[in-house]
Amino acid sequence: MANDTSPDTPSPTLSDGEQNIPRHVAIIMDGNGRWAEKRHQPRIMGHRAGVEAVRGVVEGCSKKGVEVLTLFAFSSENWRRPKQEVSLLMELFMTALGREVKRLHKNNVRLRVIGDIKGFNKALQKRIAKAQTLTQENTGLTVVVAANYGGRWDITQAAKHLAAQVQAGELSVEDITPEHMADGMSLADLPEPDLFIRTGGESRISNFLLWQLAYTEFYFSDILWPDFNRDALDDAIASFATRQRRFGRTGQQVEQSKANATLEKTC
Ligand code: IPE
Ligand code: IPE
Ligand code: MG
């Protein structure tokens, strides 16, 4: 596993004036349905408005110098919703992918989808593959869309991968480390999320990145996702900038290593 993804190593943050910018922001985009219901509109209108909000946040993250933005679009539990909402969501996913990918590509964004893609219909799977291939060489912001994703599914995938390696005699049970687990999971090649945002007023993880959020800073907002604009993103990043990330150490140790790093830089 790359060193920079280890929770023992506080991930270096980019400087934006005085502000610490998270390298990786992960968002549960919640509240679309209630946004529409408040306007006496069908829930799908909220999901459509949610796509617009995604556009703003992608632009905001690009401008701020965030490296990775992970967006929870559809959970493995969202299949439990009424059939009609699920099928409208699939349609929206299809059209949004078709429409937005060109714009993302033009803006040098690399798109990646995580989750059990095999659960989607063939046309959608094809569109996802095409979008990933088109944008894979881009060097700007990486946008990860979590679709038919569940944190427990992700951990199970990693466990299966390790079990297969043990069965093949490539790895012994005693040698298994948390790093082996992490290697088998989604986002293994990317820095761990620094900032987690959930909109819509709920304070739960809902089976999002269970493993990867071990040392992430949490930020909960009452704003319904379609209303989450660039100012709201700035507020979340400003809150992140005030946090002291200790990764198990004492506050004093963290201050000391920061002072040492500054000294090294100026020498
Ligand atoms: C989040 O908004 C989008 C998806 C889960 C697809 P919701 O649809 O959950 O909105 P609320 O929570 O019902 O308002
Ligand atoms: C989480 O939102 C999933 C996504 C935003 C895609 P939900 O609305 O499905 O979460 P719960 O059911 O309220 O926990
Ligand atoms: Mg919800």
PDB file of C-alpha atoms and ligand atoms in Angstrom:
ATOM      1  CA  MET A   1       0.000   0.000   0.000  1.00  0.00           C
ATOM      2  CA  ALA A   2       1.272   3.489  -0.778  1.00  0.00           C
ATOM      3  CA  ASN A   3       2.583   5.324   2.281  1.00  0.00           C
ATOM      4  CA  ASP A   4       0.412   8.354   1.768  1.00  0.00           C
ATOM      5  CA  THR A   5      -2.769   6.361   2.353  1.00  0.00           C
ATOM      6  CA  SER A   6      -1.719   5.183   5.825  1.00  0.00           C
ATOM      7  CA  PRO A   7      -3.651   6.706   8.727  1.00  0.00           C
ATOM      8  CA  ASP A   8      -0.336   6.815  10.629  1.00  0.00           C
ATOM      9  CA  THR A   9       0.838   9.443   8.208  1.00  0.00           C
ATOM     10  CA  PRO A  10      -1.273  12.605   8.407  1.00  0.00           C
ATOM     11  CA  SER A  11      -1.974  13.377   4.787  1.00  0.00           C
ATOM     12  CA  PRO A  12      -0.227  16.550   3.699  1.00  0.00           C
ATOM     13  CA  THR A  13      -2.684  19.261   2.837  1.00  0.00           C
ATOM     14  CA  LEU A  14      -2.285  21.763   0.070  1.00  0.00           C
ATOM     15  CA  SER A  15      -1.950  25.372   0.965  1.00  0.00           C
ATOM     16  CA  ASP A  16      -4.615  27.831  -0.156  1.00  0.00           C
ATOM     17  CA  GLY A  17      -3.455  30.983   1.542  1.00  0.00           C
ATOM     18  CA  GLU A  18      -3.765  30.160   5.222  1.00  0.00           C
ATOM     19  CA  GLN A  19      -6.260  27.364   4.711  1.00  0.00           C
ATOM     20  CA  ASN A  20      -5.708  23.628   4.818  1.00  0.00           C
ATOM     21  CA  ILE A  21      -7.402  22.009   1.871  1.00  0.00           C
ATOM     22  CA  PRO A  22      -8.473  18.364   2.179  1.00  0.00           C
ATOM     23  CA  ARG A  23      -6.924  16.136  -0.474  1.00  0.00           C
ATOM     24  CA  HIS A  24      -9.968  13.860  -0.540  1.00  0.00           C
ATOM     25  CA  VAL A  25     -13.568  14.902   0.156  1.00  0.00           C
ATOM     26  CA  ALA A  26     -16.269  12.192   0.425  1.00  0.00           C
ATOM     27  CA  ILE A  27     -19.940  13.194   0.384  1.00  0.00           C
ATOM     28  CA  ILE A  28     -23.256  11.523   1.184  1.00  0.00           C
ATOM     29  CA  MET A  29     -25.551  13.608  -0.973  1.00  0.00           C
ATOM     30  CA  ASP A  30     -28.762  13.297   1.023  1.00  0.00           C
ATOM     31  CA  GLY A  31     -32.038  15.217   1.020  1.00  0.00           C
ATOM     32  CA  ASN A  32     -33.090  15.187  -2.648  1.00  0.00           C
ATOM     33  CA  GLY A  33     -36.486  13.633  -1.924  1.00  0.00           C
ATOM     34  CA  ARG A  34     -37.353  16.051   0.876  1.00  0.00           C
ATOM     35  CA  TRP A  35     -36.205  18.983  -1.257  1.00  0.00           C
ATOM     36  CA  ALA A  36     -38.773  17.992  -3.909  1.00  0.00           C
ATOM     37  CA  GLU A  37     -41.521  17.137  -1.399  1.00  0.00           C
ATOM     38  CA  LYS A  38     -41.166  20.601   0.170  1.00  0.00           C
ATOM     39  CA  ARG A  39     -41.994  22.004  -3.270  1.00  0.00           C
ATOM     40  CA  HIS A  40     -44.875  19.568  -3.805  1.00  0.00           C
ATOM     41  CA  GLN A  41     -42.939  17.988  -6.649  1.00  0.00           C
ATOM     42  CA  PRO A  42     -42.218  14.313  -7.367  1.00  0.00           C
ATOM     43  CA  ARG A  43     -39.057  13.027  -5.690  1.00  0.00           C
ATOM     44  CA  ILE A  44     -37.297  12.589  -9.031  1.00  0.00           C
ATOM     45  CA  MET A  45     -37.260  16.384  -9.416  1.00  0.00           C
ATOM     46  CA  GLY A  46     -35.094  16.481  -6.303  1.00  0.00           C
ATOM     47  CA  HIS A  47     -32.699  13.968  -7.814  1.00  0.00           C
ATOM     48  CA  ARG A  48     -32.521  16.060 -10.993  1.00  0.00           C
ATOM     49  CA  ALA A  49     -31.763  19.177  -8.967  1.00  0.00           C
ATOM     50  CA  GLY A  50     -29.170  17.080  -7.142  1.00  0.00           C
ATOM     51  CA  VAL A  51     -27.254  16.575 -10.394  1.00  0.00           C
ATOM     52  CA  GLU A  52     -26.971  20.364 -10.745  1.00  0.00           C
ATOM     53  CA  ALA A  53     -25.541  20.568  -7.228  1.00  0.00           C
ATOM     54  CA  VAL A  54     -22.958  17.934  -8.171  1.00  0.00           C
ATOM     55  CA  ARG A  55     -21.787  20.155 -10.998  1.00  0.00           C
ATOM     56  CA  GLY A  56     -21.202  23.082  -8.612  1.00  0.00           C
ATOM     57  CA  VAL A  57     -19.351  20.983  -6.060  1.00  0.00           C
ATOM     58  CA  VAL A  58     -17.127  19.391  -8.740  1.00  0.00           C
ATOM     59  CA  GLU A  59     -16.191  22.866  -9.959  1.00  0.00           C
ATOM     60  CA  GLY A  60     -15.640  24.098  -6.404  1.00  0.00           C
ATOM     61  CA  CYS A  61     -13.369  21.171  -5.550  1.00  0.00           C
ATOM     62  CA  SER A  62     -11.380  21.615  -8.770  1.00  0.00           C
ATOM     63  CA  LYS A  63     -10.834  25.295  -8.036  1.00  0.00           C
ATOM     64  CA  LYS A  64      -9.813  24.648  -4.422  1.00  0.00           C
ATOM     65  CA  GLY A  65      -7.207  22.064  -5.399  1.00  0.00           C
ATOM     66  CA  VAL A  66      -8.974  19.048  -3.893  1.00  0.00           C
ATOM     67  CA  GLU A  67      -7.501  15.927  -5.517  1.00  0.00           C
ATOM     68  CA  VAL A  68     -10.322  13.407  -5.048  1.00  0.00           C
ATOM     69  CA  LEU A  69     -14.077  13.863  -4.632  1.00  0.00           C
ATOM     70  CA  THR A  70     -16.102  10.752  -3.809  1.00  0.00           C
ATOM     71  CA  LEU A  71     -19.878  11.019  -4.164  1.00  0.00           C
ATOM     72  CA  PHE A  72     -22.407   8.500  -2.816  1.00  0.00           C
ATOM     73  CA  ALA A  73     -24.975   8.295  -5.613  1.00  0.00           C
ATOM     74  CA  PHE A  74     -26.795   5.012  -4.944  1.00  0.00           C
ATOM     75  CA  SER A  75     -26.341   2.639  -2.032  1.00  0.00           C
ATOM     76  CA  SER A  76     -26.696  -1.143  -2.109  1.00  0.00           C
ATOM     77  CA  GLU A  77     -29.760  -0.587   0.106  1.00  0.00           C
ATOM     78  CA  ASN A  78     -31.413   1.958  -2.216  1.00  0.00           C
ATOM     79  CA  TRP A  79     -32.860  -0.954  -4.277  1.00  0.00           C
ATOM     80  CA  ARG A  80     -35.404  -1.168  -1.432  1.00  0.00           C
ATOM     81  CA  ARG A  81     -37.077   2.044  -2.651  1.00  0.00           C
ATOM     82  CA  PRO A  82     -40.286   1.989  -4.680  1.00  0.00           C
ATOM     83  CA  LYS A  83     -39.681   0.377  -8.092  1.00  0.00           C
ATOM     84  CA  GLN A  84     -40.588   3.545  -9.923  1.00  0.00           C
ATOM     85  CA  GLU A  85     -38.090   5.702  -8.032  1.00  0.00           C
ATOM     86  CA  VAL A  86     -35.331   3.154  -8.648  1.00  0.00           C
ATOM     87  CA  SER A  87     -36.004   2.976 -12.375  1.00  0.00           C
ATOM     88  CA  LEU A  88     -36.197   6.770 -12.686  1.00  0.00           C
ATOM     89  CA  LEU A  89     -32.904   7.016 -10.811  1.00  0.00           C
ATOM     90  CA  MET A  90     -31.313   4.563 -13.262  1.00  0.00           C
ATOM     91  CA  GLU A  91     -32.597   6.638 -16.174  1.00  0.00           C
ATOM     92  CA  LEU A  92     -31.195   9.778 -14.583  1.00  0.00           C
ATOM     93  CA  PHE A  93     -27.870   8.084 -14.023  1.00  0.00           C
ATOM     94  CA  MET A  94     -27.789   7.141 -17.734  1.00  0.00           C
ATOM     95  CA  THR A  95     -28.631  10.619 -19.013  1.00  0.00           C
ATOM     96  CA  ALA A  96     -26.429  12.440 -16.501  1.00  0.00           C
ATOM     97  CA  LEU A  97     -23.464  10.222 -17.383  1.00  0.00           C
ATOM     98  CA  GLY A  98     -24.001  10.827 -21.100  1.00  0.00           C
ATOM     99  CA  ARG A  99     -24.408  14.568 -20.684  1.00  0.00           C
ATOM    100  CA  GLU A 100     -21.884  15.408 -17.973  1.00  0.00           C
ATOM    101  CA  VAL A 101     -18.965  13.255 -19.087  1.00  0.00           C
ATOM    102  CA  LYS A 102     -18.045  15.518 -21.992  1.00  0.00           C
ATOM    103  CA  ARG A 103     -17.944  18.498 -19.661  1.00  0.00           C
ATOM    104  CA  LEU A 104     -15.879  16.581 -17.093  1.00  0.00           C
ATOM    105  CA  HIS A 105     -13.451  15.474 -19.790  1.00  0.00           C
ATOM    106  CA  LYS A 106     -13.086  19.030 -21.049  1.00  0.00           C
ATOM    107  CA  ASN A 107     -12.238  20.096 -17.501  1.00  0.00           C
ATOM    108  CA  ASN A 108      -9.524  17.422 -17.192  1.00  0.00           C
ATOM    109  CA  VAL A 109     -11.560  15.458 -14.597  1.00  0.00           C
ATOM    110  CA  ARG A 110     -10.931  11.718 -14.211  1.00  0.00           C
ATOM    111  CA  LEU A 111     -14.122   9.793 -13.520  1.00  0.00           C
ATOM    112  CA  ARG A 112     -14.259   6.521 -11.683  1.00  0.00           C
ATOM    113  CA  VAL A 113     -17.196   4.428 -10.495  1.00  0.00           C
ATOM    114  CA  ILE A 114     -16.987   2.139  -7.451  1.00  0.00           C
ATOM    115  CA  GLY A 115     -19.574  -0.402  -6.345  1.00  0.00           C
ATOM    116  CA  ASP A 116     -21.127  -3.605  -7.614  1.00  0.00           C
ATOM    117  CA  ILE A 117     -21.598  -2.422 -11.187  1.00  0.00           C
ATOM    118  CA  LYS A 118     -22.805  -5.866 -12.284  1.00  0.00           C
ATOM    119  CA  GLY A 119     -26.081  -5.034 -10.530  1.00  0.00           C
ATOM    120  CA  PHE A 120     -26.892  -2.470 -13.232  1.00  0.00           C
ATOM    121  CA  ASN A 121     -28.315  -3.163 -16.664  1.00  0.00           C
ATOM    122  CA  LYS A 122     -25.906  -3.779 -19.553  1.00  0.00           C
ATOM    123  CA  ALA A 123     -26.453  -0.377 -21.188  1.00  0.00           C
ATOM    124  CA  LEU A 124     -25.564   1.458 -17.993  1.00  0.00           C
ATOM    125  CA  GLN A 125     -22.536  -0.764 -17.397  1.00  0.00           C
ATOM    126  CA  LYS A 126     -21.352   0.054 -20.909  1.00  0.00           C
ATOM    127  CA  ARG A 127     -21.821   3.775 -20.404  1.00  0.00           C
ATOM    128  CA  ILE A 128     -19.877   3.643 -17.141  1.00  0.00           C
ATOM    129  CA  ALA A 129     -16.990   1.776 -18.818  1.00  0.00           C
ATOM    130  CA  LYS A 130     -16.942   4.275 -21.680  1.00  0.00           C
ATOM    131  CA  ALA A 131     -16.854   7.271 -19.338  1.00  0.00           C
ATOM    132  CA  GLN A 132     -14.022   5.785 -17.315  1.00  0.00           C
ATOM    133  CA  THR A 133     -11.979   4.959 -20.420  1.00  0.00           C
ATOM    134  CA  LEU A 134     -12.498   8.412 -21.931  1.00  0.00           C
ATOM    135  CA  THR A 135     -11.306  10.233 -18.813  1.00  0.00           C
ATOM    136  CA  GLN A 136      -8.700   7.834 -17.423  1.00  0.00           C
ATOM    137  CA  GLU A 137      -5.650   9.841 -18.541  1.00  0.00           C
ATOM    138  CA  ASN A 138      -6.958  13.135 -17.161  1.00  0.00           C
ATOM    139  CA  THR A 139      -4.760  14.719 -14.514  1.00  0.00           C
ATOM    140  CA  GLY A 140      -7.136  17.099 -12.712  1.00  0.00           C
ATOM    141  CA  LEU A 141      -9.690  16.260 -10.021  1.00  0.00           C
ATOM    142  CA  THR A 142     -10.612  12.575  -9.659  1.00  0.00           C
ATOM    143  CA  VAL A 143     -14.370  12.192  -9.204  1.00  0.00           C
ATOM    144  CA  VAL A 144     -15.357   8.826  -7.754  1.00  0.00           C
ATOM    145  CA  VAL A 145     -19.048   7.940  -7.993  1.00  0.00           C
ATOM    146  CA  ALA A 146     -20.173   5.269  -5.525  1.00  0.00           C
ATOM    147  CA  ALA A 147     -23.043   3.433  -7.199  1.00  0.00           C
ATOM    148  CA  ASN A 148     -24.639   0.221  -5.943  1.00  0.00           C
ATOM    149  CA  TYR A 149     -21.978   0.664  -3.300  1.00  0.00           C
ATOM    150  CA  GLY A 150     -21.969  -0.558   0.283  1.00  0.00           C
ATOM    151  CA  GLY A 151     -19.127  -0.408   2.777  1.00  0.00           C
ATOM    152  CA  ARG A 152     -19.858  -3.951   3.920  1.00  0.00           C
ATOM    153  CA  TRP A 153     -19.778  -5.158   0.312  1.00  0.00           C
ATOM    154  CA  ASP A 154     -16.396  -3.449  -0.125  1.00  0.00           C
ATOM    155  CA  ILE A 155     -14.914  -5.098   2.988  1.00  0.00           C
ATOM    156  CA  THR A 156     -16.348  -8.458   1.916  1.00  0.00           C
ATOM    157  CA  GLN A 157     -14.700  -8.105  -1.514  1.00  0.00           C
ATOM    158  CA  ALA A 158     -11.334  -7.542   0.162  1.00  0.00           C
ATOM    159  CA  ALA A 159     -11.864 -10.539   2.461  1.00  0.00           C
ATOM    160  CA  LYS A 160     -12.754 -12.752  -0.525  1.00  0.00           C
ATOM    161  CA  HIS A 161      -9.639 -11.597  -2.367  1.00  0.00           C
ATOM    162  CA  LEU A 162      -7.446 -12.487   0.630  1.00  0.00           C
ATOM    163  CA  ALA A 163      -9.187 -15.852   1.101  1.00  0.00           C
ATOM    164  CA  ALA A 164      -8.456 -16.682  -2.556  1.00  0.00           C
ATOM    165  CA  GLN A 165      -4.786 -15.751  -2.090  1.00  0.00           C
ATOM    166  CA  VAL A 166      -4.558 -17.968   1.007  1.00  0.00           C
ATOM    167  CA  GLN A 167      -6.304 -20.819  -0.831  1.00  0.00           C
ATOM    168  CA  ALA A 168      -3.815 -20.495  -3.698  1.00  0.00           C
ATOM    169  CA  GLY A 169      -0.923 -20.687  -1.226  1.00  0.00           C
ATOM    170  CA  GLU A 170       0.274 -17.170  -2.067  1.00  0.00           C
ATOM    171  CA  LEU A 171      -0.276 -15.796   1.439  1.00  0.00           C
ATOM    172  CA  SER A 172      -0.383 -17.358   4.893  1.00  0.00           C
ATOM    173  CA  VAL A 173      -3.119 -16.445   7.376  1.00  0.00           C
ATOM    174  CA  GLU A 174      -0.552 -15.262   9.948  1.00  0.00           C
ATOM    175  CA  ASP A 175       0.890 -12.748   7.494  1.00  0.00           C
ATOM    176  CA  ILE A 176      -2.403 -10.924   6.848  1.00  0.00           C
ATOM    177  CA  THR A 177      -2.219  -7.246   7.870  1.00  0.00           C
ATOM    178  CA  PRO A 178      -4.693  -4.351   7.682  1.00  0.00           C
ATOM    179  CA  GLU A 179      -2.691  -3.155   4.654  1.00  0.00           C
ATOM    180  CA  HIS A 180      -3.563  -6.382   2.799  1.00  0.00           C
ATOM    181  CA  MET A 181      -7.234  -5.709   3.517  1.00  0.00           C
ATOM    182  CA  ALA A 182      -6.956  -2.099   2.364  1.00  0.00           C
ATOM    183  CA  ASP A 183      -5.258  -3.212  -0.855  1.00  0.00           C
ATOM    184  CA  GLY A 184      -8.290  -5.276  -1.816  1.00  0.00           C
ATOM    185  CA  MET A 185     -10.768  -2.460  -1.355  1.00  0.00           C
ATOM    186  CA  SER A 186     -12.120   0.364  -3.505  1.00  0.00           C
ATOM    187  CA  LEU A 187      -9.987   3.536  -3.443  1.00  0.00           C
ATOM    188  CA  ALA A 188      -6.856   1.551  -2.454  1.00  0.00           C
ATOM    189  CA  ASP A 189      -4.730   3.640  -4.801  1.00  0.00           C
ATOM    190  CA  LEU A 190      -6.073   6.999  -3.622  1.00  0.00           C
ATOM    191  CA  PRO A 191      -5.422   9.012  -0.447  1.00  0.00           C
ATOM    192  CA  GLU A 192      -7.909   8.216   2.327  1.00  0.00           C
ATOM    193  CA  PRO A 193     -10.801  10.685   2.702  1.00  0.00           C
ATOM    194  CA  ASP A 194      -9.790  13.695   4.806  1.00  0.00           C
ATOM    195  CA  LEU A 195     -13.233  15.277   4.975  1.00  0.00           C
ATOM    196  CA  PHE A 196     -16.605  13.509   5.047  1.00  0.00           C
ATOM    197  CA  ILE A 197     -19.720  15.587   4.430  1.00  0.00           C
ATOM    198  CA  ARG A 198     -23.311  14.436   4.847  1.00  0.00           C
ATOM    199  CA  THR A 199     -26.084  16.802   3.849  1.00  0.00           C
ATOM    200  CA  GLY A 200     -29.787  16.455   4.637  1.00  0.00           C
ATOM    201  CA  GLY A 201     -29.629  16.565   8.436  1.00  0.00           C
ATOM    202  CA  GLU A 202     -29.038  12.885   9.269  1.00  0.00           C
ATOM    203  CA  SER A 203     -26.026  11.919  11.370  1.00  0.00           C
ATOM    204  CA  ARG A 204     -25.190   8.451  10.098  1.00  0.00           C
ATOM    205  CA  ILE A 205     -22.884   6.666   7.651  1.00  0.00           C
ATOM    206  CA  SER A 206     -25.564   4.540   5.922  1.00  0.00           C
ATOM    207  CA  ASN A 207     -23.034   1.878   4.838  1.00  0.00           C
ATOM    208  CA  PHE A 208     -20.782   4.340   2.981  1.00  0.00           C
ATOM    209  CA  LEU A 209     -16.975   3.975   3.156  1.00  0.00           C
ATOM    210  CA  LEU A 210     -16.849   2.053   6.447  1.00  0.00           C
ATOM    211  CA  TRP A 211     -13.176   1.091   6.262  1.00  0.00           C
ATOM    212  CA  GLN A 212     -11.825   4.196   4.566  1.00  0.00           C
ATOM    213  CA  LEU A 213     -13.403   6.710   6.988  1.00  0.00           C
ATOM    214  CA  ALA A 214     -11.424   5.455  10.017  1.00  0.00           C
ATOM    215  CA  TYR A 215      -9.587   8.783  10.483  1.00  0.00           C
ATOM    216  CA  THR A 216     -11.709  11.121   8.390  1.00  0.00           C
ATOM    217  CA  GLU A 217     -13.071  14.417   9.798  1.00  0.00           C
ATOM    218  CA  PHE A 218     -16.894  14.400   9.839  1.00  0.00           C
ATOM    219  CA  TYR A 219     -19.094  17.338   8.876  1.00  0.00           C
ATOM    220  CA  PHE A 220     -22.890  17.150   9.011  1.00  0.00           C
ATOM    221  CA  SER A 221     -25.057  19.780   7.364  1.00  0.00           C
ATOM    222  CA  ASP A 222     -28.826  20.335   7.528  1.00  0.00           C
ATOM    223  CA  ILE A 223     -28.789  21.714   3.986  1.00  0.00           C
ATOM    224  CA  LEU A 224     -30.690  19.471   1.565  1.00  0.00           C
ATOM    225  CA  TRP A 225     -28.343  18.282  -1.197  1.00  0.00           C
ATOM    226  CA  PRO A 226     -29.852  20.274  -4.115  1.00  0.00           C
ATOM    227  CA  ASP A 227     -29.206  23.465  -2.079  1.00  0.00           C
ATOM    228  CA  PHE A 228     -25.604  22.571  -1.265  1.00  0.00           C
ATOM    229  CA  ASN A 229     -23.731  25.247  -3.212  1.00  0.00           C
ATOM    230  CA  ARG A 230     -20.159  26.522  -3.421  1.00  0.00           C
ATOM    231  CA  ASP A 231     -20.599  28.620  -0.234  1.00  0.00           C
ATOM    232  CA  ALA A 232     -21.754  25.536   1.653  1.00  0.00           C
ATOM    233  CA  LEU A 233     -18.694  23.654   0.380  1.00  0.00           C
ATOM    234  CA  ASP A 234     -16.462  26.535   1.495  1.00  0.00           C
ATOM    235  CA  ASP A 235     -18.027  26.361   4.988  1.00  0.00           C
ATOM    236  CA  ALA A 236     -17.311  22.633   5.210  1.00  0.00           C
ATOM    237  CA  ILE A 237     -13.705  23.126   4.111  1.00  0.00           C
ATOM    238  CA  ALA A 238     -13.304  26.041   6.536  1.00  0.00           C
ATOM    239  CA  SER A 239     -14.518  23.777   9.361  1.00  0.00           C
ATOM    240  CA  PHE A 240     -12.035  21.093   8.284  1.00  0.00           C
ATOM    241  CA  ALA A 241      -9.225  23.648   8.376  1.00  0.00           C
ATOM    242  CA  THR A 242      -9.814  24.290  12.085  1.00  0.00           C
ATOM    243  CA  ARG A 243      -9.532  20.616  13.098  1.00  0.00           C
ATOM    244  CA  GLN A 244      -6.446  19.166  14.715  1.00  0.00           C
ATOM    245  CA  ARG A 245      -5.906  15.661  13.335  1.00  0.00           C
ATOM    246  CA  ARG A 246      -4.061  13.630  15.909  1.00  0.00           C
ATOM    247  CA  PHE A 247      -4.124  10.076  14.496  1.00  0.00           C
ATOM    248  CA  GLY A 248      -3.751   8.699  18.004  1.00  0.00           C
ATOM    249  CA  ARG A 249      -1.023  11.102  19.106  1.00  0.00           C
ATOM    250  CA  THR A 250      -1.352  13.904  21.651  1.00  0.00           C
ATOM    251  CA  GLY A 251      -2.106  17.466  20.586  1.00  0.00           C
ATOM    252  CA  GLN A 252       1.333  18.487  21.830  1.00  0.00           C
ATOM    253  CA  GLN A 253       3.078  15.921  19.618  1.00  0.00           C
ATOM    254  CA  VAL A 254       1.148  17.147  16.599  1.00  0.00           C
ATOM    255  CA  GLU A 255       2.123  20.776  17.284  1.00  0.00           C
ATOM    256  CA  GLN A 256       5.743  19.755  17.758  1.00  0.00           C
ATOM    257  CA  SER A 257       5.957  17.854  14.464  1.00  0.00           C
ATOM    258  CA  LYS A 258       4.296  20.777  12.679  1.00  0.00           C
ATOM    259  CA  ALA A 259       6.883  23.155  14.160  1.00  0.00           C
ATOM    260  CA  ASN A 260       9.702  20.796  13.109  1.00  0.00           C
ATOM    261  CA  ALA A 261       8.351  20.608   9.562  1.00  0.00           C
ATOM    262  CA  THR A 262       8.201  24.421   9.344  1.00  0.00           C
ATOM    263  CA  LEU A 263      11.757  24.651  10.656  1.00  0.00           C
ATOM    264  CA  GLU A 264      12.968  22.102   8.069  1.00  0.00           C
ATOM    265  CA  LYS A 265      11.270  24.076   5.316  1.00  0.00           C
ATOM    266  CA  THR A 266      12.881  27.385   6.325  1.00  0.00           C
ATOM    267  CA  CYS A 267      16.390  25.893   6.788  1.00  0.00           C
TER     268      CYS A 267
HETATM  269  C1  IPE B   1     -30.285  11.074  -1.658  1.00  0.00           C
HETATM  270  O1  IPE B   1     -31.485  11.741  -1.461  1.00  0.00           O
HETATM  271  C2  IPE B   1     -30.194  10.466  -3.031  1.00  0.00           C
HETATM  272  C3  IPE B   1     -30.276   9.006  -3.061  1.00  0.00           C
HETATM  273  C4  IPE B   1     -30.305   8.219  -2.019  1.00  0.00           C
HETATM  274  C5  IPE B   1     -30.323   8.397  -4.372  1.00  0.00           C
HETATM  275  P1  IPE B   1     -32.759  10.989  -0.884  1.00  0.00           P
HETATM  276  O2  IPE B   1     -33.567  10.475  -2.022  1.00  0.00           O
HETATM  277  O3  IPE B   1     -32.359   9.981   0.121  1.00  0.00           O
HETATM  278  O4  IPE B   1     -33.527  12.184  -0.185  1.00  0.00           O
HETATM  279  P2  IPE B   1     -34.375  12.104   1.150  1.00  0.00           P
HETATM  280  O5  IPE B   1     -33.443  11.633   2.238  1.00  0.00           O
HETATM  281  O6  IPE B   1     -35.503  11.144   0.920  1.00  0.00           O
HETATM  282  O7  IPE B   1     -34.819  13.511   1.354  1.00  0.00           O
HETATM  283  C1  IPE B   2     -27.529   7.376   1.644  1.00  0.00           C
HETATM  284  O1  IPE B   2     -28.753   8.043   1.722  1.00  0.00           O
HETATM  285  C2  IPE B   2     -27.273   6.937   0.234  1.00  0.00           C
HETATM  286  C3  IPE B   2     -27.041   7.994  -0.745  1.00  0.00           C
HETATM  287  C4  IPE B   2     -27.017   9.273  -0.549  1.00  0.00           C
HETATM  288  C5  IPE B   2     -26.795   7.518  -2.078  1.00  0.00           C
HETATM  289  P1  IPE B   2     -30.095   7.308   2.165  1.00  0.00           P
HETATM  290  O2  IPE B   2     -31.151   8.336   2.117  1.00  0.00           O
HETATM  291  O3  IPE B   2     -30.302   6.090   1.353  1.00  0.00           O
HETATM  292  O4  IPE B   2     -29.752   6.881   3.671  1.00  0.00           O
HETATM  293  P2  IPE B   2     -30.741   6.411   4.834  1.00  0.00           P
HETATM  294  O5  IPE B   2     -31.603   5.321   4.279  1.00  0.00           O
HETATM  295  O6  IPE B   2     -31.551   7.602   5.235  1.00  0.00           O
HETATM  296  O7  IPE B   2     -29.831   5.965   5.930  1.00  0.00           O
HETATM  297 MG    MG B   3     -32.142  10.047   2.147  1.00  0.00          MG
END
